[in-house]
Amino acid sequence: VGFSTNQIYREDGIRREEHEFEDCSFHFKFKMHDEDCYLYGVFDGHDGSRAANFAAQRMPAELLLGQLLEKTTDEDIKDVLNQAFIAVEKSFFESIDHIFAEKTTIQLQLPEGIGHYEALNQFPDVMKKLDALEREITGGTTATVALVYKSKLYVANVGDTRALFCQTDEGGVFKVAQLSVDHSIFNEEELNRLSQLGLDVERLKLHRRIGSSDSTRCIGDYHVKGGYMDIEILQNATREPVIADPYVHGSIEIGNRPSFLIIMSDGLYQALQAATNTDRVNIDIARMVAAEFSQQSTLNGVAQAVVDKVVRIHHDAFIGGTPEMKQICQKRGDITLLVRNFNYPLANAINSPTAGGAYHPVSVPFYSPRPNLPPTVTIPTLSTAERVENHSESGASTPGTPTPAQTPPRDTLSSTLESTFQDTNHTYTSTESSTQSSGEMRFPTRFYNPNKLELDENGRVEAYVDFSEFYDAIKKLTDSQIESLNAETKPKSAYEPITEEVDSLSAPEN
């Protein structure tokens, strides 16, 4: 997984966060019928991270606690995924029921028929409490979940977080297929659904928002669901316009051919589209990921390198662009990129994703300087060109199921995916550390030679730090002391959150 926080750019090049990081993700490996199964998810929150955090924690519980037992057909598994999304949203709203109750109780303290401005002047304390409660029930999240079960891939999503499946077929063609649907006001199928509910879709397209987001499907976001009657542009709908029913795609046979899965929040592909005006953003991002497979030693390195590259492209477009480009690229959203590998060659791979390894921000292979020789950079030669196609699954979608509004055109691509790099002056043995396998030696063995750890009957090492005094001290703290301690130890952002300044160069909301 790679990620980057949202950014606002200033004319002097300084970057600041506009709000807290609102993306979440997970990845699980579990046993089902003595077979390894895998679950992945990316969630892009809006108006806060509460819904995204809740969905990321609850979704695995709705899928991994026996729901898939005795489910053998594709339709059964797709139904389980569909029900999981509905159950997660129901649980989310149940978790904030007490806030709705408290809000209603406080609202009864205000005189009937009083206007908002008058209430602010006459009952400032009450309105302050209502505003705080309103922030707690505000917000929703997109969700894209991928399940690998019995060597088949299933994807379910709401919102505009995308899933791409990239595979080299028997003919050597590298294909990119989008397995998710962008549920937004830019999707014609979704606009048709909203039109049938009695909404003015032309007005929605002009407004570019449905509530505070452009997603027509999401988890949470009470205001465009139970409270949609309070929004003037939505109040004519015959029922809730924004829903949590997912689009479910599958199954896809994984097979043994080289392939990988990408799940990305809209911050990634929208940033690249804004900076380059590309009409094949899926292909461009898939190409970036594939290129990093030949450079990085871990999948985390692959994902983070691609995120860093897109972030740099977007920032450079603002710094060196025209006034129009500066307006378009003045800010970008949170970015999350999750990559799952299926037999795709990772040239400098190390066995464990937590064992360290080298991360190369620049997309060229890097090696430690050879003795008595200056440092060198090796650039791989291009292999034979491979065609890249963006296509959908051959089977037609089920009636009433929204499909992607546009399919990017075909493109040709010079592939560097099979390039390998060899250091003829170095030979590393299998006994060396994982960092050595990537051409680095973090700790020379003459200085770092730990004793072999003994494992107990449960396969664990003996604890080497006693925390009993620490826990005893925590128990003696008062509530205010605990609150103060939590505030001091809470991780701080690397950037100072600010409120965006509104000026003539402000970017239009997307």
Coordinates of C-alpha atoms in Angstrom, one line a residue:
V1 CA 0.0 0.0 0.0
G2 CA 1.2 3.5 -0.9
F3 CA -0.5 6.8 0.2
S4 CA -0.2 10.5 0.3
T5 CA -2.2 13.1 2.3
N6 CA -4.3 15.8 0.5
Q7 CA -2.5 18.9 -0.4
I8 CA -3.1 22.6 -1.2
Y9 CA -0.2 24.3 -3.1
R10 CA 0.8 27.9 -2.5
E11 CA 2.6 30.2 -5.0
D12 CA 5.8 29.8 -3.0
G13 CA 5.7 26.0 -3.4
I14 CA 4.8 25.2 0.1
R15 CA 2.3 22.3 0.5
R16 CA -0.3 22.1 3.4
E17 CA -3.1 19.7 4.3
E18 CA -6.6 20.9 3.9
H19 CA -8.1 18.3 6.2
E20 CA -7.3 15.1 8.1
F21 CA -6.4 12.0 6.1
E22 CA -9.7 10.3 5.3
D23 CA -8.6 7.2 3.4
C24 CA -8.5 3.7 4.9
S25 CA -7.5 0.3 3.6
F26 CA -7.0 -3.3 4.8
H27 CA -5.6 -6.6 3.5
F28 CA -6.3 -10.0 5.0
K29 CA -5.2 -13.6 4.4
F30 CA -7.4 -16.3 5.9
K31 CA -8.2 -20.0 5.7
M32 CA -11.5 -21.3 4.1
H33 CA -12.0 -25.0 3.5
D34 CA -8.2 -25.5 3.9
E35 CA -7.6 -23.0 1.2
D36 CA -5.9 -19.6 1.4
C37 CA -8.3 -16.8 0.7
Y38 CA -7.6 -13.1 0.5
L39 CA -9.6 -9.9 1.2
Y40 CA -8.6 -6.3 0.3
G41 CA -10.3 -3.0 0.6
V42 CA -9.8 0.7 0.0
F43 CA -12.2 3.3 1.5
D44 CA -12.2 7.0 0.6
G45 CA -14.1 9.1 3.2
H46 CA -15.6 12.5 2.8
D47 CA -16.5 15.1 5.4
G48 CA -14.3 13.2 7.9
S49 CA -12.8 9.8 8.4
R50 CA -15.4 8.3 10.7
A51 CA -17.4 6.4 8.1
A52 CA -14.2 5.1 6.3
N53 CA -12.7 3.9 9.6
F54 CA -15.9 2.2 10.6
A55 CA -16.3 0.5 7.2
A56 CA -12.7 -0.7 7.1
Q57 CA -13.1 -2.4 10.5
R58 CA -16.6 -3.8 10.0
M59 CA -16.4 -5.0 6.4
P60 CA -14.0 -7.9 7.2
A61 CA -16.3 -9.1 10.0
E62 CA -19.2 -9.2 7.5
L63 CA -17.2 -11.5 5.1
L64 CA -14.7 -13.5 7.1
L65 CA -16.8 -14.9 10.0
G66 CA -18.4 -17.8 8.2
Q67 CA -20.5 -16.0 5.6
L68 CA -18.7 -17.7 2.8
L69 CA -19.0 -21.2 4.2
E70 CA -20.8 -23.5 1.7
K71 CA -20.9 -20.8 -0.9
T72 CA -19.8 -22.4 -4.1
T73 CA -21.3 -20.6 -7.0
D74 CA -20.4 -17.1 -8.3
E75 CA -23.9 -15.9 -7.6
D76 CA -23.8 -17.0 -4.0
I77 CA -20.5 -15.2 -3.4
K78 CA -21.6 -12.1 -5.1
D79 CA -24.8 -12.1 -3.0
V80 CA -22.6 -12.3 0.2
L81 CA -20.6 -9.3 -1.0
N82 CA -23.7 -7.4 -1.7
Q83 CA -25.2 -8.1 1.7
A84 CA -22.0 -7.2 3.4
F85 CA -22.2 -3.6 2.1
I86 CA -25.8 -3.2 3.2
A87 CA -25.0 -4.7 6.6
V88 CA -22.0 -2.4 7.1
E89 CA -24.1 0.7 6.4
K90 CA -26.9 -0.4 8.7
S91 CA -24.4 -1.0 11.5
F92 CA -22.8 2.4 10.9
F93 CA -26.1 4.3 11.3
E94 CA -26.9 2.2 14.4
S95 CA -23.5 3.2 15.8
I96 CA -24.6 6.9 15.7
D97 CA -28.2 6.5 16.7
H98 CA -27.5 8.0 20.1
I99 CA -26.1 11.1 18.4
F100 CA -29.4 11.5 16.4
A101 CA -31.4 11.1 19.7
E102 CA -29.3 13.7 21.5
K103 CA -29.6 16.1 18.5
T104 CA -33.4 15.7 18.5
T105 CA -33.6 16.3 22.3
I106 CA -31.5 19.6 22.0
Q107 CA -33.6 20.8 19.0
L108 CA -36.7 20.6 21.2
Q109 CA -35.2 23.3 23.4
L110 CA -35.5 25.8 20.6
P111 CA -38.8 27.7 20.1
E112 CA -40.9 26.2 17.3
G113 CA -40.5 28.1 14.0
I114 CA -37.4 30.1 15.0
G115 CA -35.0 30.9 12.2
H116 CA -31.4 29.8 12.1
Y117 CA -30.0 33.4 12.4
E118 CA -32.3 34.2 15.3
A119 CA -31.4 31.0 17.1
L120 CA -27.7 31.8 16.8
N121 CA -28.2 35.1 18.4
Q122 CA -30.7 34.0 21.1
F123 CA -29.4 30.5 21.9
P124 CA -25.7 30.4 21.0
D125 CA -24.8 27.6 23.4
V126 CA -27.6 25.4 22.1
M127 CA -26.6 26.0 18.5
K128 CA -23.0 25.3 19.3
K129 CA -24.0 21.9 20.7
L130 CA -26.1 21.2 17.6
D131 CA -23.2 22.1 15.3
A132 CA -20.9 19.7 17.2
L133 CA -23.4 16.9 16.9
E134 CA -24.0 17.7 13.2
R135 CA -20.3 17.2 12.5
E136 CA -20.4 13.8 14.2
I137 CA -23.2 12.4 11.9
T138 CA -21.8 14.0 8.8
G139 CA -19.7 12.1 6.3
G140 CA -19.7 8.9 4.3
T141 CA -17.2 6.8 2.3
T142 CA -16.7 5.1 -1.0
A143 CA -15.7 1.4 -0.8
T144 CA -14.0 -1.0 -3.1
V145 CA -13.5 -4.6 -1.8
A146 CA -11.7 -7.4 -3.6
L147 CA -12.0 -11.1 -2.6
V148 CA -9.8 -13.8 -3.9
Y149 CA -11.6 -17.1 -3.2
K150 CA -10.8 -20.5 -4.8
S151 CA -8.4 -18.9 -7.3
K152 CA -11.2 -16.5 -8.5
L153 CA -11.3 -12.7 -8.1
Y154 CA -14.5 -10.9 -7.1
V155 CA -14.8 -7.1 -6.8
A156 CA -17.6 -5.0 -5.2
N157 CA -17.7 -1.2 -5.0
V158 CA -19.7 1.9 -4.3
G159 CA -18.5 5.3 -5.2
D160 CA -15.5 6.2 -7.4
T161 CA -12.7 4.2 -5.9
R162 CA -11.4 2.0 -8.7
A163 CA -10.2 -1.5 -9.1
L164 CA -8.0 -2.5 -12.1
F165 CA -6.9 -6.0 -13.1
C166 CA -3.8 -6.1 -15.2
Q167 CA -2.7 -9.3 -17.0
T168 CA -0.3 -10.5 -19.7
D169 CA -2.2 -13.0 -21.8
E170 CA -0.9 -15.9 -23.8
G171 CA -0.1 -13.7 -26.8
G172 CA 2.1 -11.4 -24.7
V173 CA -0.5 -8.6 -24.7
F174 CA -0.7 -6.6 -21.5
K175 CA -4.4 -5.9 -20.8
V176 CA -5.9 -3.5 -18.3
A177 CA -9.5 -4.1 -17.2
Q178 CA -11.5 -1.8 -14.8
L179 CA -13.5 -4.1 -12.6
S180 CA -15.4 -1.4 -10.7
V181 CA -17.9 1.3 -11.7
D182 CA -17.5 5.0 -11.0
H183 CA -20.8 5.8 -9.1
S184 CA -20.8 9.5 -9.7
I185 CA -22.8 12.2 -11.3
F186 CA -20.6 11.9 -14.4
N187 CA -21.9 8.3 -15.0
E188 CA -24.8 8.3 -17.4
E189 CA -26.3 5.1 -16.0
E190 CA -26.4 6.7 -12.5
L191 CA -27.9 9.9 -13.9
N192 CA -30.6 7.8 -15.5
R193 CA -31.3 6.2 -12.1
L194 CA -31.6 9.6 -10.4
S195 CA -33.8 10.9 -13.3
Q196 CA -36.2 8.1 -12.6
L197 CA -36.4 9.3 -9.0
G198 CA -37.6 12.7 -10.2
L199 CA -34.4 14.7 -9.9
D200 CA -33.2 17.3 -12.3
V201 CA -30.0 15.7 -13.6
E202 CA -28.9 18.7 -15.7
R203 CA -28.9 20.8 -12.5
L204 CA -26.9 18.1 -10.7
K205 CA -24.3 18.1 -13.5
L206 CA -24.1 21.8 -13.3
H207 CA -23.8 21.7 -9.5
R208 CA -21.2 18.9 -9.8
R209 CA -22.2 17.6 -6.4
I210 CA -24.9 15.5 -4.7
G211 CA -24.7 16.8 -1.2
S212 CA -21.1 17.4 -0.3
S213 CA -19.7 14.7 -2.6
D214 CA -20.0 13.7 -6.3
S215 CA -20.7 10.0 -5.4
T216 CA -24.1 8.7 -6.1
R217 CA -23.5 5.6 -4.0
C218 CA -21.6 5.4 -0.7
I219 CA -21.6 4.0 2.8
G220 CA -23.0 6.4 5.4
D221 CA -23.6 10.1 4.6
Y222 CA -27.0 10.5 6.4
H223 CA -27.8 13.9 4.8
V224 CA -28.2 12.5 1.3
K225 CA -30.1 9.5 2.6
G226 CA -32.4 9.7 5.5
G227 CA -32.1 13.5 5.5
Y228 CA -32.2 14.2 1.8
M229 CA -35.6 16.0 2.1
D230 CA -33.6 18.9 3.8
I231 CA -31.5 19.4 0.7
E232 CA -33.3 21.6 -1.8
I233 CA -31.7 20.0 -4.9
L234 CA -32.7 16.5 -3.7
Q235 CA -36.1 17.1 -2.0
N236 CA -38.1 16.1 -5.1
A237 CA -36.7 12.5 -5.1
T238 CA -39.4 9.8 -4.6
R239 CA -36.9 7.9 -2.4
E240 CA -33.3 8.1 -1.1
P241 CA -31.2 9.1 -4.1
V242 CA -27.9 8.0 -2.7
I243 CA -27.7 4.2 -2.0
A244 CA -25.2 1.7 -0.6
D245 CA -26.0 -1.1 -3.1
P246 CA -22.7 -2.1 -4.6
Y247 CA -21.8 -3.1 -8.2
V248 CA -20.3 -6.6 -7.9
H249 CA -18.0 -8.0 -10.6
G250 CA -16.8 -11.6 -10.9
S251 CA -15.6 -14.0 -11.1
I252 CA -12.2 -13.8 -12.9
E253 CA -10.0 -16.8 -13.0
I254 CA -6.6 -15.8 -11.6
G255 CA -4.6 -18.6 -13.4
N256 CA -0.8 -18.7 -13.6
R257 CA -0.2 -15.9 -16.1
P258 CA 1.5 -12.8 -14.8
S259 CA -1.0 -10.3 -13.4
F260 CA -1.7 -7.9 -10.6
L261 CA -4.6 -6.1 -9.0
I262 CA -4.8 -2.3 -8.3
I263 CA -7.2 -0.6 -6.0
M264 CA -6.9 3.1 -5.9
S265 CA -8.8 6.1 -4.4
D266 CA -9.9 8.8 -6.8
G267 CA -7.2 11.1 -5.5
L268 CA -4.6 9.1 -7.6
Y269 CA -6.2 9.0 -11.0
Q270 CA -7.8 12.4 -10.7
A271 CA -4.4 14.0 -9.8
L272 CA -2.8 12.4 -12.9
Q273 CA -5.7 13.4 -15.1
A274 CA -5.6 17.0 -13.9
A275 CA -1.9 17.3 -14.4
T276 CA -1.5 15.5 -17.8
N277 CA -5.0 15.8 -19.3
T278 CA -4.7 12.1 -20.2
D279 CA -7.7 10.2 -21.6
R280 CA -6.2 6.8 -20.7
V281 CA -5.5 7.3 -17.0
N282 CA -6.0 3.6 -16.2
I283 CA -3.4 2.5 -18.7
D284 CA -1.0 5.2 -17.5
I285 CA -1.2 4.1 -13.9
A286 CA -1.0 0.4 -14.8
R287 CA 2.1 1.2 -16.8
M288 CA 3.7 3.0 -13.8
V289 CA 3.0 0.1 -11.5
A290 CA 4.4 -2.5 -14.0
A291 CA 7.5 -0.4 -14.4
E292 CA 8.1 -0.2 -10.7
F293 CA 8.0 -4.1 -10.5
S294 CA 11.4 -4.1 -12.1
Q295 CA 12.8 -1.5 -9.7
Q296 CA 11.5 -2.1 -6.2
S297 CA 12.1 -5.0 -3.8
T298 CA 8.6 -5.0 -2.1
L299 CA 5.1 -4.4 -3.1
N300 CA 4.9 -1.5 -0.6
G301 CA 7.8 0.0 -2.5
V302 CA 6.0 -0.5 -5.8
A303 CA 2.8 1.2 -4.5
Q304 CA 4.6 4.1 -2.8
A305 CA 6.9 4.8 -5.8
V306 CA 3.8 5.2 -8.1
V307 CA 2.1 7.5 -5.6
D308 CA 5.2 9.6 -5.2
K309 CA 5.6 9.9 -9.0
V310 CA 1.9 11.0 -9.5
V311 CA 2.3 13.5 -6.6
R312 CA 5.5 14.9 -8.2
I313 CA 3.8 15.2 -11.6
H314 CA 0.8 17.0 -10.1
H315 CA 2.9 19.4 -8.1
D316 CA 5.2 20.2 -11.0
A317 CA 2.2 20.9 -13.2
F318 CA 1.1 23.6 -10.7
I319 CA 4.6 25.1 -10.2
G320 CA 5.5 25.3 -13.9
G321 CA 2.1 25.5 -15.5
T322 CA 0.0 28.2 -17.1
P323 CA -2.5 30.2 -15.0
E324 CA -5.2 27.8 -16.2
M325 CA -3.1 24.8 -15.1
K326 CA -2.4 26.4 -11.7
Q327 CA -6.1 26.8 -11.1
I328 CA -6.8 23.1 -12.1
C329 CA -3.9 21.7 -10.0
Q330 CA -4.1 24.1 -7.0
K331 CA -5.0 21.2 -4.8
R332 CA -5.6 17.4 -4.8
G333 CA -7.3 14.8 -2.6
D334 CA -6.0 12.0 -0.4
I335 CA -4.3 9.2 -2.3
T336 CA -4.3 5.5 -1.5
L337 CA -2.9 2.8 -3.8
L338 CA -3.1 -0.9 -3.0
V339 CA -1.3 -3.4 -5.2
R340 CA -1.8 -7.2 -5.1
N341 CA 0.6 -9.4 -7.1
F342 CA -0.3 -12.6 -8.9
N343 CA 2.8 -14.2 -10.4
Y344 CA 4.1 -10.9 -11.8
P345 CA 7.9 -10.8 -11.8
L346 CA 9.3 -8.6 -9.0
A347 CA 12.9 -8.4 -10.0
N348 CA 14.5 -7.5 -6.7
A349 CA 11.9 -9.3 -4.5
I350 CA 12.6 -10.0 -0.8
N351 CA 10.6 -12.7 0.9
S352 CA 8.9 -10.7 3.7
P353 CA 7.1 -7.4 3.2
T354 CA 8.2 -6.3 6.7
A355 CA 11.8 -7.2 6.3
G356 CA 12.9 -3.8 5.0
G357 CA 14.3 -3.9 1.5
A358 CA 15.3 -1.0 -0.6
Y359 CA 12.8 1.7 -1.8
H360 CA 13.9 3.6 -4.8
P361 CA 11.9 6.8 -5.3
V362 CA 13.5 7.3 -8.7
S363 CA 12.4 4.8 -11.3
V364 CA 15.8 3.5 -12.3
P365 CA 17.7 0.6 -10.6
F366 CA 20.1 1.6 -7.9
Y367 CA 23.1 -0.3 -6.7
S368 CA 25.7 0.3 -4.0
P369 CA 29.0 1.7 -5.3
R370 CA 31.5 -1.0 -6.3
P371 CA 34.9 -0.9 -4.6
N372 CA 37.3 1.5 -6.3
L373 CA 34.7 2.4 -8.9
P374 CA 32.4 5.4 -9.1
P375 CA 28.6 4.9 -8.5
T376 CA 26.8 4.0 -11.7
V377 CA 23.2 4.0 -12.8
T378 CA 22.0 1.2 -15.1
I379 CA 19.0 2.0 -17.3
P380 CA 17.2 -1.0 -18.8
T381 CA 16.9 -1.4 -22.6
L382 CA 13.4 -1.5 -24.0
S383 CA 12.1 -5.0 -24.9
T384 CA 9.7 -5.7 -27.7
A385 CA 6.6 -3.5 -27.7
E386 CA 3.5 -4.9 -26.2
R387 CA 0.0 -3.7 -26.9
V388 CA -2.0 -2.5 -23.9
E389 CA -5.7 -2.7 -24.1
N390 CA -8.3 -1.3 -21.7
H391 CA -11.3 -3.6 -21.9
S392 CA -14.2 -4.9 -19.9
E393 CA -15.1 -8.5 -19.2
S394 CA -16.4 -10.3 -22.3
G395 CA -19.7 -11.1 -20.6
A396 CA -22.5 -8.5 -20.8
S397 CA -23.5 -6.8 -17.5
T398 CA -26.7 -7.8 -15.9
P399 CA -29.8 -5.7 -16.8
G400 CA -30.1 -2.6 -14.7
T401 CA -26.4 -2.7 -13.6
P402 CA -24.5 0.5 -14.2
T403 CA -21.6 0.1 -16.5
P404 CA -18.6 2.5 -17.1
A405 CA -19.7 5.5 -19.1
Q406 CA -16.5 5.6 -21.1
T407 CA -13.9 3.1 -22.2
P408 CA -10.5 4.6 -22.9
P409 CA -9.1 4.0 -26.4
R410 CA -6.5 1.3 -27.2
D411 CA -2.9 2.2 -27.0
T412 CA 0.5 0.8 -27.7
L413 CA 3.2 0.7 -25.1
S414 CA 6.9 -0.1 -25.2
S415 CA 7.3 -2.6 -22.3
T416 CA 10.1 -2.6 -19.9
L417 CA 8.4 -5.3 -17.8
E418 CA 10.7 -8.1 -18.6
S419 CA 13.9 -6.1 -18.1
T420 CA 16.3 -7.6 -15.5
F421 CA 19.3 -6.1 -13.9
Q422 CA 22.4 -8.0 -12.9
D423 CA 25.4 -6.9 -10.9
T424 CA 28.3 -9.0 -12.2
N425 CA 30.7 -7.8 -9.5
H426 CA 28.6 -8.9 -6.6
T427 CA 27.3 -12.3 -5.7
Y428 CA 25.0 -12.6 -2.6
T429 CA 24.3 -15.9 -0.9
S430 CA 21.0 -17.1 0.5
T431 CA 22.3 -16.6 4.1
E432 CA 22.5 -12.8 3.8
S433 CA 19.9 -10.4 5.2
S434 CA 17.0 -9.2 3.1
T435 CA 18.5 -5.7 2.7
Q436 CA 21.6 -7.3 1.2
S437 CA 19.5 -9.0 -1.5
S438 CA 18.7 -5.6 -2.9
G439 CA 22.3 -4.6 -3.1
E440 CA 22.6 -2.9 0.3
M441 CA 24.2 -4.0 3.6
R442 CA 22.5 -2.2 6.4
F443 CA 24.4 -3.9 9.2
P444 CA 27.8 -5.6 8.5
T445 CA 27.8 -9.1 9.9
R446 CA 31.0 -8.4 11.9
F447 CA 29.1 -5.8 13.9
Y448 CA 25.7 -7.5 14.0
N449 CA 25.6 -11.2 15.0
P450 CA 22.7 -11.8 17.3
N451 CA 22.1 -15.0 19.2
K452 CA 19.5 -17.3 17.9
L453 CA 16.1 -16.7 19.6
E454 CA 14.5 -19.6 21.4
L455 CA 10.8 -20.1 20.8
D456 CA 8.3 -21.3 23.4
E457 CA 5.6 -24.0 22.8
N458 CA 3.4 -21.4 21.1
G459 CA 6.1 -20.3 18.7
R460 CA 6.8 -17.0 20.5
V461 CA 9.9 -15.5 21.8
E462 CA 10.2 -14.6 25.5
A463 CA 9.3 -11.0 26.4
Y464 CA 12.4 -8.9 26.9
V465 CA 10.6 -5.8 28.4
D466 CA 8.4 -5.8 31.5
F467 CA 5.5 -3.3 31.1
S468 CA 3.8 -4.1 34.4
E469 CA 5.0 -0.9 36.1
F470 CA 3.8 1.1 33.1
Y471 CA 0.3 -0.4 33.2
D472 CA 0.1 0.0 36.9
A473 CA 0.9 3.7 36.5
I474 CA -1.7 4.1 33.8
K475 CA -4.4 2.6 36.1
K476 CA -3.6 5.3 38.7
L477 CA -4.2 8.2 36.3
T478 CA -7.3 10.3 36.5
D479 CA -9.6 10.7 33.5
S480 CA -8.2 14.2 32.8
Q481 CA -4.6 12.9 33.0
I482 CA -5.4 10.1 30.6
E483 CA -7.0 12.5 28.2
S484 CA -4.0 14.8 28.4
L485 CA -1.6 11.8 27.8
N486 CA -3.6 10.6 24.8
A487 CA -3.5 14.1 23.3
E488 CA 0.3 14.3 23.7
T489 CA 1.0 10.9 22.3
K490 CA -1.4 11.1 19.4
P491 CA 0.5 11.0 16.1
K492 CA 0.9 14.4 14.6
S493 CA 0.6 15.2 10.9
A494 CA 3.7 16.2 9.0
Y495 CA 1.7 19.1 7.6
E496 CA -0.2 21.8 9.5
P497 CA -3.9 21.6 8.6
I498 CA -5.2 25.0 7.4
T499 CA -8.4 26.4 6.1
E500 CA -8.3 27.1 2.3
E501 CA -8.2 30.7 1.3
V502 CA -10.8 31.6 -1.3
D503 CA -9.5 33.8 -4.1
S504 CA -9.8 34.3 -7.8
L505 CA -7.5 31.3 -8.5
S506 CA -9.5 28.8 -6.4
A507 CA -9.9 25.5 -8.2
P508 CA -13.5 24.5 -9.1
E509 CA -14.8 21.7 -6.9
N510 CA -14.8 18.3 -8.6

